[in-house]
mmCIF file of C-alpha atoms in Angstrom:
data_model
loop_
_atom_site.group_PDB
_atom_site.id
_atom_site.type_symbol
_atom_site.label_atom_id
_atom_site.label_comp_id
_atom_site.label_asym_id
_atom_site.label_seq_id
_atom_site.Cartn_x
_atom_site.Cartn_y
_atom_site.Cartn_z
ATOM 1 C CA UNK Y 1151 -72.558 -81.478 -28.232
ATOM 2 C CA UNK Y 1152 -73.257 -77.848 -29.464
ATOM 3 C CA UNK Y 1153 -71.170 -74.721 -28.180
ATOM 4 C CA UNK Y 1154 -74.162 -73.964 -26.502
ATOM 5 C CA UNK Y 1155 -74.295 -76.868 -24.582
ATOM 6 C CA UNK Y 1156 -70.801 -77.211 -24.030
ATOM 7 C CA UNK Y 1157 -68.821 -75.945 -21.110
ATOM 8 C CA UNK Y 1158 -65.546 -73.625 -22.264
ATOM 9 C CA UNK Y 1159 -63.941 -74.529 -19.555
ATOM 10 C CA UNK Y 1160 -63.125 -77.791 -21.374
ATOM 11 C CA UNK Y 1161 -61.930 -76.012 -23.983
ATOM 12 C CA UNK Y 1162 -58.052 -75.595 -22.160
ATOM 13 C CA UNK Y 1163 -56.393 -77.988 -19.279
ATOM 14 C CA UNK Y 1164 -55.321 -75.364 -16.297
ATOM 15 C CA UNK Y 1165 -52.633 -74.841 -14.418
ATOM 16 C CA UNK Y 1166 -51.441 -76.713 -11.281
ATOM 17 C CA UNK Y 1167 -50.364 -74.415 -8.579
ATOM 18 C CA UNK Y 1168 -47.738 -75.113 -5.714
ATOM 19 C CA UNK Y 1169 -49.154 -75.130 -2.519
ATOM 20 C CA UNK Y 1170 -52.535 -76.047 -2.993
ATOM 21 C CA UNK Y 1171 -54.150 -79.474 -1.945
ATOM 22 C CA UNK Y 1172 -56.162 -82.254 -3.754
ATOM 23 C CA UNK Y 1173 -58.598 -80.482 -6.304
ATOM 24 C CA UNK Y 1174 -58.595 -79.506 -10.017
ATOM 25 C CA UNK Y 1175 -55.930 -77.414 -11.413
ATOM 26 C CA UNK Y 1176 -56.315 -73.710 -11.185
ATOM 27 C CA UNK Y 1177 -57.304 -71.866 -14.694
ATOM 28 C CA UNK Y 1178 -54.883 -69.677 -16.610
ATOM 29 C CA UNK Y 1179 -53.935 -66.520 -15.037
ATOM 30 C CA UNK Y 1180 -54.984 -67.317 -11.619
ATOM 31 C CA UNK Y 1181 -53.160 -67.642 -8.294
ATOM 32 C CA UNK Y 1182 -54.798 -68.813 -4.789
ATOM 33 C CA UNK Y 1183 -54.358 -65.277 -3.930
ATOM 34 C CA UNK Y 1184 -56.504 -64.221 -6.336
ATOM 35 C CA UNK Y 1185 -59.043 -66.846 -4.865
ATOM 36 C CA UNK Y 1186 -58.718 -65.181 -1.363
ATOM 37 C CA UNK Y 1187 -59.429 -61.918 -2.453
ATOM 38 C CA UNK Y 1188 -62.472 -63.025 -4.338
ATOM 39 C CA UNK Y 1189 -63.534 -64.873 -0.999
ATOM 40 C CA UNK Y 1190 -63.436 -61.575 1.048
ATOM 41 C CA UNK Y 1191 -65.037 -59.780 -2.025
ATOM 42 C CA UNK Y 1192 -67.959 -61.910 -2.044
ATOM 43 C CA UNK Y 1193 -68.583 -61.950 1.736
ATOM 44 C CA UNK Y 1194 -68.390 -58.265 1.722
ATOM 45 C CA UNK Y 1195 -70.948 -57.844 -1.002
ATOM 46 C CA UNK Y 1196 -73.211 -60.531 0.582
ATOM 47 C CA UNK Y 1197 -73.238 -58.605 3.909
ATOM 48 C CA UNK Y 1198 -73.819 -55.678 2.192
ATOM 49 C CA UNK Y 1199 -76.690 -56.944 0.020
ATOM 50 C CA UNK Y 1200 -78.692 -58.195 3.338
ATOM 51 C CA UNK Y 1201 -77.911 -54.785 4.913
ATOM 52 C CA UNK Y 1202 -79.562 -52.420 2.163
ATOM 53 C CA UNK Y 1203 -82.559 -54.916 2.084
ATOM 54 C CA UNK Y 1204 -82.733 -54.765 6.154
ATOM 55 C CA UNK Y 1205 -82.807 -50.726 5.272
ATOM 56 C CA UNK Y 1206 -85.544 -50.802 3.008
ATOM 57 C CA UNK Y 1207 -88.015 -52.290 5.424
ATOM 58 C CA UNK Y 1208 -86.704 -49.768 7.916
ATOM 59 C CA UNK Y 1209 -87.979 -47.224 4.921
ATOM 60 C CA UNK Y 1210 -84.373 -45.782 4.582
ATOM 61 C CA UNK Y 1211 -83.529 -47.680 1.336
ATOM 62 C CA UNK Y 1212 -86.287 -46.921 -1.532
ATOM 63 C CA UNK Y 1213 -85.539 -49.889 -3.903
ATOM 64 C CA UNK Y 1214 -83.068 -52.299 -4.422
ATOM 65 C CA UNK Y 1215 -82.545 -55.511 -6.394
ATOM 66 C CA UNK Y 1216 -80.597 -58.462 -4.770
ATOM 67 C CA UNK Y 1217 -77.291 -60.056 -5.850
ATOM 68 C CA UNK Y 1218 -77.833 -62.719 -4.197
ATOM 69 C CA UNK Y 1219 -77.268 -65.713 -5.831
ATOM 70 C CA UNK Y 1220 -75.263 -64.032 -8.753
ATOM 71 C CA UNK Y 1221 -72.191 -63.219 -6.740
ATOM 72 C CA UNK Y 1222 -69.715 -66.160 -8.382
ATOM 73 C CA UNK Y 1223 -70.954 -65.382 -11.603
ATOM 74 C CA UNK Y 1224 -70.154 -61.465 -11.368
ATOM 75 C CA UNK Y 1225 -67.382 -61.825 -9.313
ATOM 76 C CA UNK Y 1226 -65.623 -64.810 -11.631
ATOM 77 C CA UNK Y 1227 -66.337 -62.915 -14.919
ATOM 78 C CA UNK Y 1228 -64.814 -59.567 -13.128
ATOM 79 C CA UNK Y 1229 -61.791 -60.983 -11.914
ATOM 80 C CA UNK Y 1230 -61.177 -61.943 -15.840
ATOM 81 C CA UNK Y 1231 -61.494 -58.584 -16.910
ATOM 82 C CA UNK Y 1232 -59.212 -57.371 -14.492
ATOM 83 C CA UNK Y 1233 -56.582 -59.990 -15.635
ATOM 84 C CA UNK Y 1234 -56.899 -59.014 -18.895
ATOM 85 C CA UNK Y 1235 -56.525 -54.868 -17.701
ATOM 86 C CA UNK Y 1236 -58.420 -53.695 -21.038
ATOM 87 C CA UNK Y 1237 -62.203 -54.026 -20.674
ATOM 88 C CA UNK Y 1238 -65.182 -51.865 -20.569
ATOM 89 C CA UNK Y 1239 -67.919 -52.802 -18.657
ATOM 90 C CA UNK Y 1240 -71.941 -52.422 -19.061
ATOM 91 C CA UNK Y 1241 -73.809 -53.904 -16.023
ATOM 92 C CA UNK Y 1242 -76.972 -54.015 -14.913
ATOM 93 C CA UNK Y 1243 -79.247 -53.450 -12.136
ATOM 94 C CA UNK Y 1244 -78.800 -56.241 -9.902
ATOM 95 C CA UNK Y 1245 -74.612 -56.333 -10.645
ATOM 96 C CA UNK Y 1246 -73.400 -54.890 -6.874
ATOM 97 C CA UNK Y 1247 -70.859 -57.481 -6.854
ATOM 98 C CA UNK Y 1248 -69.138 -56.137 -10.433
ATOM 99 C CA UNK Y 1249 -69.002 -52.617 -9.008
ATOM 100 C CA UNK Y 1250 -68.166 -53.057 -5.384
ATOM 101 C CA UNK Y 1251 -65.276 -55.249 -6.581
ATOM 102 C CA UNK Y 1252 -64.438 -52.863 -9.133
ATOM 103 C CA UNK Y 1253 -63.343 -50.826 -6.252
ATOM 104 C CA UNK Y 1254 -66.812 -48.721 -4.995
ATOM 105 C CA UNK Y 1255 -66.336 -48.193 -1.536
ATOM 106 C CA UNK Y 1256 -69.200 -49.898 1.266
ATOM 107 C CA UNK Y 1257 -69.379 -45.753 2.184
ATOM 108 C CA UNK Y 1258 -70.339 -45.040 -1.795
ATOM 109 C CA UNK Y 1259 -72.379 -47.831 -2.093
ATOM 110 C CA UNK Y 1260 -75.004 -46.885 1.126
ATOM 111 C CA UNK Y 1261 -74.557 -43.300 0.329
ATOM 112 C CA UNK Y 1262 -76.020 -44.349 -3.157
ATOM 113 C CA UNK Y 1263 -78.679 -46.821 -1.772
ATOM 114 C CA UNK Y 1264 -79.828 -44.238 0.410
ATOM 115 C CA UNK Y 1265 -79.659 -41.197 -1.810
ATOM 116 C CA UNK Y 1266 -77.302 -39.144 -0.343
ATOM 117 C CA UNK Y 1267 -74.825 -36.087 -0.695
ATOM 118 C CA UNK Y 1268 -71.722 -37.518 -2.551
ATOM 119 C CA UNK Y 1269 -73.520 -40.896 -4.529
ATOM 120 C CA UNK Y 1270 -70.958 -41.489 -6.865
ATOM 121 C CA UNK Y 1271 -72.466 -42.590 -9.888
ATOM 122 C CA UNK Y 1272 -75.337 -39.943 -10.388
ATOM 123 C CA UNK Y 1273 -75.447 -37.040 -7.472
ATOM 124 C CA UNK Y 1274 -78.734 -38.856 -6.459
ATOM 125 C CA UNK Y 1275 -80.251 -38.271 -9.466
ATOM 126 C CA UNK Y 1276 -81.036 -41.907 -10.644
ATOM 127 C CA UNK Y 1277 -81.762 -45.058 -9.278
ATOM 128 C CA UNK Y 1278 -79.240 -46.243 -6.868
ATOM 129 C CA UNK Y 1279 -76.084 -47.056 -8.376
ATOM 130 C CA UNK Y 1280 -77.011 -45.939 -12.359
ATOM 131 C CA UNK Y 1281 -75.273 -43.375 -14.218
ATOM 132 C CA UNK Y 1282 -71.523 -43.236 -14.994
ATOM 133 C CA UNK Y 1283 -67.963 -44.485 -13.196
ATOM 134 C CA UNK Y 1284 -65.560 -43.645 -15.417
ATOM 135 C CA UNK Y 1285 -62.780 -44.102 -13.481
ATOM 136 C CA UNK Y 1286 -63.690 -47.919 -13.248
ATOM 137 C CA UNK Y 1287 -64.334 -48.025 -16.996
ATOM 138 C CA UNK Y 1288 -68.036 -48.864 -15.992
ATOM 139 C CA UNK Y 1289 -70.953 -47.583 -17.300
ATOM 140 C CA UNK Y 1290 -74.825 -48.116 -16.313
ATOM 141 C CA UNK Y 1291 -77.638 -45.473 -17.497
ATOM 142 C CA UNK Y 1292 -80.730 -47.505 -16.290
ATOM 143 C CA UNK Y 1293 -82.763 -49.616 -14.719
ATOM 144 C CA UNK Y 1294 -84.601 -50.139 -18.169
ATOM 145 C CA UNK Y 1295 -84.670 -53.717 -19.171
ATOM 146 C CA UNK Y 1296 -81.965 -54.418 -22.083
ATOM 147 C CA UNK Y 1297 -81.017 -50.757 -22.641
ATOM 148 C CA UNK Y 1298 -77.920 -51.548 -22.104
ATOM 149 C CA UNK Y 1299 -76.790 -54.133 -24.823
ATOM 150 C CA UNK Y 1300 -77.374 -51.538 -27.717
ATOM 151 C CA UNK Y 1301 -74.924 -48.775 -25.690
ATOM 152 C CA UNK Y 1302 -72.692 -51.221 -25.172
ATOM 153 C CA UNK Y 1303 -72.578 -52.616 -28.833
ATOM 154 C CA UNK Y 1304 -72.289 -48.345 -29.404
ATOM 155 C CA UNK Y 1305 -69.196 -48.393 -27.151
ATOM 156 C CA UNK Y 1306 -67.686 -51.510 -28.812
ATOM 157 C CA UNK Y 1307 -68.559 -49.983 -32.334
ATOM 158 C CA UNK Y 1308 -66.276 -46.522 -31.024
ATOM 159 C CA UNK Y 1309 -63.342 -48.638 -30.171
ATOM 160 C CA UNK Y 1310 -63.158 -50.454 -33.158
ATOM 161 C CA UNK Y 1311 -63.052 -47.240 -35.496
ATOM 162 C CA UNK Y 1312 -60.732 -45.623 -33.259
ATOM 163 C CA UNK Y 1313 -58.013 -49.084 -33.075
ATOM 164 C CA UNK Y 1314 -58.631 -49.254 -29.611
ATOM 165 C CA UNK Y 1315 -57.985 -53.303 -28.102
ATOM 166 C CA UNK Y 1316 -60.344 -52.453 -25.440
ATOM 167 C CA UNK Y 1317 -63.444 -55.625 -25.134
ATOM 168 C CA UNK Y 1318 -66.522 -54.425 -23.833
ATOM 169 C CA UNK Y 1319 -68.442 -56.616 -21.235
ATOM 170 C CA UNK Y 1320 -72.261 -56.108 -21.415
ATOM 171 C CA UNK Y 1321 -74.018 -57.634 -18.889
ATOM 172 C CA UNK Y 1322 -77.730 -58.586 -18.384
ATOM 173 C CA UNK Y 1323 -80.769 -60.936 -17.320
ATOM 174 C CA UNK Y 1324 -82.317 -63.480 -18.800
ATOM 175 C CA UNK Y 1325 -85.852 -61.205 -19.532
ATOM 176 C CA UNK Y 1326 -83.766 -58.659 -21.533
ATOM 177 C CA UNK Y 1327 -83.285 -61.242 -24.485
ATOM 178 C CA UNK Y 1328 -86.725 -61.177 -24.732
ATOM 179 C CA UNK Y 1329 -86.422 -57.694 -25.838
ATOM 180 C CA UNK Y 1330 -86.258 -56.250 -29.642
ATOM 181 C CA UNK Y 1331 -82.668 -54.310 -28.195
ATOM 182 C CA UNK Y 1332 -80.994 -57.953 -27.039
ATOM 183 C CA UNK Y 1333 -81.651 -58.995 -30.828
ATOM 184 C CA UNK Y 1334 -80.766 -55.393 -32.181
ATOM 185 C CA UNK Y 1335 -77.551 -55.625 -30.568
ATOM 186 C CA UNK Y 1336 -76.601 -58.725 -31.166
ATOM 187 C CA UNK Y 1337 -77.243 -58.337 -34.687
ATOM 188 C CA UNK Y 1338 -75.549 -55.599 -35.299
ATOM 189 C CA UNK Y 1339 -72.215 -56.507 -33.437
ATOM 190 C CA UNK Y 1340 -72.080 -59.638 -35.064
ATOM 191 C CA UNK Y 1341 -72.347 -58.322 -38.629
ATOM 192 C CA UNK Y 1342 -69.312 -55.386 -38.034
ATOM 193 C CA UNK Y 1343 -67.537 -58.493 -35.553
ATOM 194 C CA UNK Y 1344 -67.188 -56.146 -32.680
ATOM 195 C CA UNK Y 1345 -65.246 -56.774 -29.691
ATOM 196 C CA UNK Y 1346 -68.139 -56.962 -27.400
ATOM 197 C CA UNK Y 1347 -68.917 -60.121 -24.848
ATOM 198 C CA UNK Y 1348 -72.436 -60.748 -23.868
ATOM 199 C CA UNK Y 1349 -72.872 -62.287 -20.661
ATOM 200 C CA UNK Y 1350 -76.221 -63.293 -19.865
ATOM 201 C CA UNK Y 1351 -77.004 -63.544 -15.763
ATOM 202 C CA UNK Y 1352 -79.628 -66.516 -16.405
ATOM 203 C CA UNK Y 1353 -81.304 -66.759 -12.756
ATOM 204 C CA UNK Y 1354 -84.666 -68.290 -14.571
ATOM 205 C CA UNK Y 1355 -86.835 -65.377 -13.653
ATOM 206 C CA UNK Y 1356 -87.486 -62.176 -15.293
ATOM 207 C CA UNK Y 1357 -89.720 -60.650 -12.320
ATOM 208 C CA UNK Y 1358 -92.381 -63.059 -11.961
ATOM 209 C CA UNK Y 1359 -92.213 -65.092 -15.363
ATOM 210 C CA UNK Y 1360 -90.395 -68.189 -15.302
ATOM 211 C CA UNK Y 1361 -87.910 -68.912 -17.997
ATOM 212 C CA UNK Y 1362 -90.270 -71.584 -19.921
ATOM 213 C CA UNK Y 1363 -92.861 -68.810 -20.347
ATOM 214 C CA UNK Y 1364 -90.337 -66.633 -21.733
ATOM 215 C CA UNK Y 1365 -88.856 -69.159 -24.556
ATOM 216 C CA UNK Y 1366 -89.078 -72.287 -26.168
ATOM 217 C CA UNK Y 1367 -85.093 -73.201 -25.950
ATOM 218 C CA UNK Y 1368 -83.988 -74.087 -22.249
ATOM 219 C CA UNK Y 1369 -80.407 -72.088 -23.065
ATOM 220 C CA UNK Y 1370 -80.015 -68.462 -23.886
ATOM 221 C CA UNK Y 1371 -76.982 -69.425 -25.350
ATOM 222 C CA UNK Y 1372 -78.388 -71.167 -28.131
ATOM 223 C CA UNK Y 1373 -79.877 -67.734 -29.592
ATOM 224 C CA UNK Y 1374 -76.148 -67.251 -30.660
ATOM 225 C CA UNK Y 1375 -75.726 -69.180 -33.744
ATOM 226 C CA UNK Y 1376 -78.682 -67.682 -35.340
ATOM 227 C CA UNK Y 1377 -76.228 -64.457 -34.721
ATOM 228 C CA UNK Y 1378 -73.200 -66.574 -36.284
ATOM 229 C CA UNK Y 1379 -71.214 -66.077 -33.154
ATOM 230 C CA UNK Y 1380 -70.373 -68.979 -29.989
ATOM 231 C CA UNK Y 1381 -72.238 -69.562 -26.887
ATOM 232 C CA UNK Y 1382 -71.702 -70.773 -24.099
ATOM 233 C CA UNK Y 1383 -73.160 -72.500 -21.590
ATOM 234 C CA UNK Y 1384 -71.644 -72.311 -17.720
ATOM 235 C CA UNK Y 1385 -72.454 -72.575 -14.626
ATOM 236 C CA UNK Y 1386 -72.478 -69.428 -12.756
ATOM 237 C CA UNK Y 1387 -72.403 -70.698 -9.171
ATOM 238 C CA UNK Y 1388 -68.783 -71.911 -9.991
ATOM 239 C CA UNK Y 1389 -66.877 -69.019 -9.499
ATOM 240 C CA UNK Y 1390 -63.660 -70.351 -11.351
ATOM 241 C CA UNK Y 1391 -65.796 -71.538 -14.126
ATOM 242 C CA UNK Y 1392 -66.697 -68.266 -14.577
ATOM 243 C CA UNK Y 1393 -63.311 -66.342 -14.752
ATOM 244 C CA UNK Y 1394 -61.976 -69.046 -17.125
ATOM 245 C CA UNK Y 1395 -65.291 -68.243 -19.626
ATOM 246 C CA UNK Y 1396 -65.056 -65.026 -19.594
ATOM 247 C CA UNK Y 1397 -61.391 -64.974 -19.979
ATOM 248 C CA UNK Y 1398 -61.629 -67.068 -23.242
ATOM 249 C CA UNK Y 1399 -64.644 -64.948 -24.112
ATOM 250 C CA UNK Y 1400 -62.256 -61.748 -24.067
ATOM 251 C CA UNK Y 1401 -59.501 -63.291 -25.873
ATOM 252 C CA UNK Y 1402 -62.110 -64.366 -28.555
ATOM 253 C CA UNK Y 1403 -64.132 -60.939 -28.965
ATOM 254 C CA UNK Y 1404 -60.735 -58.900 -29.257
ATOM 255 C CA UNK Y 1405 -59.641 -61.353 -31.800
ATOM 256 C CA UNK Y 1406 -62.721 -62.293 -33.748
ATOM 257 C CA UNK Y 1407 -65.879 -60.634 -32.374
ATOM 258 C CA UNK Y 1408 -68.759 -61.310 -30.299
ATOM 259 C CA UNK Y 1409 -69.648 -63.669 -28.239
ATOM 260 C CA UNK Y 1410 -72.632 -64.915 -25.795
ATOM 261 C CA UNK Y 1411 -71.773 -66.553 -21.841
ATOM 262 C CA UNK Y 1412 -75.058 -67.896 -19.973
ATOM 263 C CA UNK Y 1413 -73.791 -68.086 -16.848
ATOM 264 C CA UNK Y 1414 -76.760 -70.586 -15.079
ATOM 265 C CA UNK Y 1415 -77.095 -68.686 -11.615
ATOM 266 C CA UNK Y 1416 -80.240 -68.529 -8.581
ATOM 267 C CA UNK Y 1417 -82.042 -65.485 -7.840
ATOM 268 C CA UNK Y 1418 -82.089 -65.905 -3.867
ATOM 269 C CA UNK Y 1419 -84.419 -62.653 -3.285
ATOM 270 C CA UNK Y 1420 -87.385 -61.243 -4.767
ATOM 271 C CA UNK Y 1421 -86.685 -59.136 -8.432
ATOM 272 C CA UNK Y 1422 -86.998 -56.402 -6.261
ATOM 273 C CA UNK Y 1423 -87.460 -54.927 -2.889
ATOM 274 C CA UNK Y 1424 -91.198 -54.301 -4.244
ATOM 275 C CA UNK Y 1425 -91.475 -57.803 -5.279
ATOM 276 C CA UNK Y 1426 -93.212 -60.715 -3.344
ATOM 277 C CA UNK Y 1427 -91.909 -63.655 -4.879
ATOM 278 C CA UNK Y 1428 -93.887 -66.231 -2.621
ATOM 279 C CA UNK Y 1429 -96.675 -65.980 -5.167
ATOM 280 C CA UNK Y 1430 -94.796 -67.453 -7.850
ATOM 281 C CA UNK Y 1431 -91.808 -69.793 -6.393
ATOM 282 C CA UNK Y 1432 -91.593 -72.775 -4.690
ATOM 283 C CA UNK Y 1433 -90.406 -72.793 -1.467
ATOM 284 C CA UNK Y 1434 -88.807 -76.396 -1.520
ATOM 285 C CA UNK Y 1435 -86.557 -75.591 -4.822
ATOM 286 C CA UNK Y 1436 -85.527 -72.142 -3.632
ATOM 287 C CA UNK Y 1437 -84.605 -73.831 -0.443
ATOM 288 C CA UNK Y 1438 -82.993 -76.626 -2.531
ATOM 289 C CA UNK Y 1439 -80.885 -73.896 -4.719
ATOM 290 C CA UNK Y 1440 -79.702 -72.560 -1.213
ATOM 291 C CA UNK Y 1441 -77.331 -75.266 -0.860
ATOM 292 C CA UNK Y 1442 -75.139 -73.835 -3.928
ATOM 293 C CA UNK Y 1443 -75.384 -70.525 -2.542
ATOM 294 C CA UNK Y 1444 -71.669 -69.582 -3.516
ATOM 295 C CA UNK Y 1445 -71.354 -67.500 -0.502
ATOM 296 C CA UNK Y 1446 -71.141 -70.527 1.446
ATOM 297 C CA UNK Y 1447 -69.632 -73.200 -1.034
ATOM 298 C CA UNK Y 1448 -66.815 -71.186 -2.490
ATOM 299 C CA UNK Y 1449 -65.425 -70.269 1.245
ATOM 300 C CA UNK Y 1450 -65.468 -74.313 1.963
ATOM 301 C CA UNK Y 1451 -64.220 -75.180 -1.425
ATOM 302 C CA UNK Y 1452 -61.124 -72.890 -0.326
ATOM 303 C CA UNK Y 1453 -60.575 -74.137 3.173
ATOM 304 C CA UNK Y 1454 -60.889 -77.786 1.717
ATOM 305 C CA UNK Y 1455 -58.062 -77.098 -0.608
ATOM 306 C CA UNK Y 1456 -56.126 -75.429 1.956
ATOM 307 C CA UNK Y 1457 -55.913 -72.186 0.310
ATOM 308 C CA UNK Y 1458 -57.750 -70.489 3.155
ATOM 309 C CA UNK Y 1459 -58.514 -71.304 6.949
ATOM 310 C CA UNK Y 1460 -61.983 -71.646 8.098
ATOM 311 C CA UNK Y 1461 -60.144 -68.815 10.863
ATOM 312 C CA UNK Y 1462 -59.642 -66.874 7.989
ATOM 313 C CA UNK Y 1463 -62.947 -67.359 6.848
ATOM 314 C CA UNK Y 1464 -64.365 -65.895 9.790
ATOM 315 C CA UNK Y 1465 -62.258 -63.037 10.313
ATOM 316 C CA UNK Y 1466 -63.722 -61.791 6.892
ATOM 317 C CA UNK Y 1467 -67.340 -62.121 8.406
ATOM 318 C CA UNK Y 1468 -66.515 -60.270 10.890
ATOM 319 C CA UNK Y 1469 -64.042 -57.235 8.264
ATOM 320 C CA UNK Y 1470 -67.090 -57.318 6.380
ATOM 321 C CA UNK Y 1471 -69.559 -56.966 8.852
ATOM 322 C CA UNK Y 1472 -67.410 -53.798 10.789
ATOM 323 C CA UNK Y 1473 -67.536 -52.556 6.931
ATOM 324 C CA UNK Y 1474 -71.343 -52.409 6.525
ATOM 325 C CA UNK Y 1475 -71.910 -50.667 9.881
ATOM 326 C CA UNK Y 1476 -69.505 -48.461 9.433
ATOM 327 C CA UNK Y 1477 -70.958 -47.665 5.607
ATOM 328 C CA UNK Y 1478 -74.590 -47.583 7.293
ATOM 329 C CA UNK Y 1479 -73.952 -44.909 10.249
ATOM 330 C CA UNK Y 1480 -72.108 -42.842 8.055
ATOM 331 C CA UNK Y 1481 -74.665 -42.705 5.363
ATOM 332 C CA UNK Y 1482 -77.370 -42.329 7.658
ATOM 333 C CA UNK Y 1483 -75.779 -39.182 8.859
ATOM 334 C CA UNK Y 1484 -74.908 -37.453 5.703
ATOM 335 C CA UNK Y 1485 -76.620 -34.919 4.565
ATOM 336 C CA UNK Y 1486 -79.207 -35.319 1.426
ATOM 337 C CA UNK Y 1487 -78.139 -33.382 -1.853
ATOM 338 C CA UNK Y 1488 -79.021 -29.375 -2.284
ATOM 339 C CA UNK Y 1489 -81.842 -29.146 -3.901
ATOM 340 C CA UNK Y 1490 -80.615 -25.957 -5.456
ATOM 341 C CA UNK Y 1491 -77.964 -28.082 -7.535
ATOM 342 C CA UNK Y 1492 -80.873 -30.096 -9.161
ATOM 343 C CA UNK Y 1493 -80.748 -28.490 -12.629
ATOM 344 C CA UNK Y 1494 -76.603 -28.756 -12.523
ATOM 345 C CA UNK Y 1495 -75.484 -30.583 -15.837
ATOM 346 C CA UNK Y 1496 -78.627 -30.247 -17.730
ATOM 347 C CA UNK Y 1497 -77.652 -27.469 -19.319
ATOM 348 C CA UNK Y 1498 -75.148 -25.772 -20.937
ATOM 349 C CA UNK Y 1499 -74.461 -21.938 -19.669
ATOM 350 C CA UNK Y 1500 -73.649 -18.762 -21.302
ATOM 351 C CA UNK Y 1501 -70.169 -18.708 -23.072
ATOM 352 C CA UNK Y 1502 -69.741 -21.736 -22.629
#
């Protein structure tokens, strides 16, 4: 079996942990509390998701691109870089789960969304959610597809000259390795081994072109070895799959350089709000893929193993759920920016 078939998961036995119930030992690092926060996380984010897609078709939200489907995968891969406390990231445009969890408020995230007075990544200025937040170590300029692998490699490139142990997580689809800046990047970070961990989002779809129309191999993460560097195949509706790649994926890129995750997830939604994906997916396996949504299987893998109470369960539904409305009246009320602070931080005034 290649590394690009091969789970890394196998790669190390876990951990039992007291107090938990019949099921597979728990991965390095992690505690069931760390399970029940991820559980509350990804409830949140779900009801949050449906809520800015309800908005658009009230004509409050202008665009938005679903998470739905990609929650364990972002979620798992986060929690990792939390563990490990020195990580970068680069996301992309459909990663709401990595930044709400990251610690963006439900009030930032509508206020954003919406294009309001105090959107904290951009004043407004961009696409919802795209721009800078520093204070999270995260950093997304664009919606364009794959522009973010080459600043990211550019990031991982500064901490290496300056001795910095920080690992940079770059995140993208499956359509940006189709791009010249996927190959670029990947290229470049092998041959200086920088501590950078690709993490392809492989939901099978980039817009309207399924994955076979895109590529000859049926893994993304076979692409690596022609880079010299592992990859890894997992699956990314397996939330504690994911955290255990991506932890072994850090400790290997801070040690000896890149390397590529395709985490295997479902794209739920259309690619976008604009989108109409009923011209180019079949109903019966998108209805199939449903039952792995990891919204609902991770929450019953939990109560099964008695690390959470289906009570417990539902009094997150309903946290997350007080959450959103709150987020939604108070965005809907605020104010939009001052147009007379458009041109602030384009230029440079006198002096200095």
């Amino acid at each position: 079996m290649t590394q690009a078939q091969a789970n890394v998961t196998d790669a190390e036995p876990g951990i039992a942990i007291a107090g938990i119930k019949d099921g597979p030992p728990l991965p390095e690092g992690l505690v069931a509390a760390d399970l029940v926060e991820v559980c509350r996380q990804m409830i949140l984010v779900r009801a949050m998701d449906e809520r800015i897609w309800m908005m658009n078709r009230q004509g409050k939200v202008p665009i938005a691109a679903s998470c739905q489907g990609h929650e364990a995968s972002q979620l798992g891969s986060l929690l990792a870089a939390q563990k490990d406390g020195d990580c970068f990231l680069f996301p992309y445009y459909r990663d709401l789960a990595i930044k709400m969890a990251a610690g963006l408020t439900p009030r930032q995230v509508m206020l954003s969304f919406m294009g309001k007075e105090g959107e904290p990544y951009s004043g407004a200025r961009q696409f919802p959610l795209q721009g800078a937040d520093l204070p999270r170590r995260i950093i997304q300029i664009s919606n364009v597809v794959a522009a973010g692998l080459t600043q990211s490699v550019g990031y991982a490139l500064g901490c290496k000259m300056a001795g910095d142990a920080t690992v940079t997580l770059c995140y993208f689809g499956d359509g940006a390795t189709s791009q010249g800046e996927t190959h670029e990047a990947m290229n470049f970070a092998a041959i200086h081994k920088l501590p950078v961990l690709f993490i392809c989002e492989n939901n099978k779809y980039a817009i309207s072109t399924p994955q076979e129309s895109q590529m000859v191999v049926s893994d993304v993460a076979a692409r690596a070895e022609g880079y010299g560097f592992p990859g890894f195949v997992i699956d990314g509706l397996d939330t504690i799959a994911c955290y255990e790649a991506t932890r072994q994926g850090i400790e290997h890129a801070r040690k000896a350089g890149p390397a590529l995750i395709e985490m295997k997830v479902e794209r739920f939604m259309p690619h976008t709000t604009d989108d109409d994906d009923r011209r180019y997916r079949d109903r019966d396996a998108l209805d199939a893929a449903r039952h792995y949504d990891p919204v609902s299987v991770f929450p019953a893998q939990l109560v099964e193993r008695g690390i959470v109470t289906p009570e417990e369960v539902d009094a997150f539904r309903e946290e997350a759920q007080q959450q959103v409305n709150d987020a939604t009246d108070f965005a809907d009320a605020a104010a939009p920016p001052d147009a007379a602070t458009i041109y602030d931080h384009l230029y440079v005034g006198e002096g200095a």
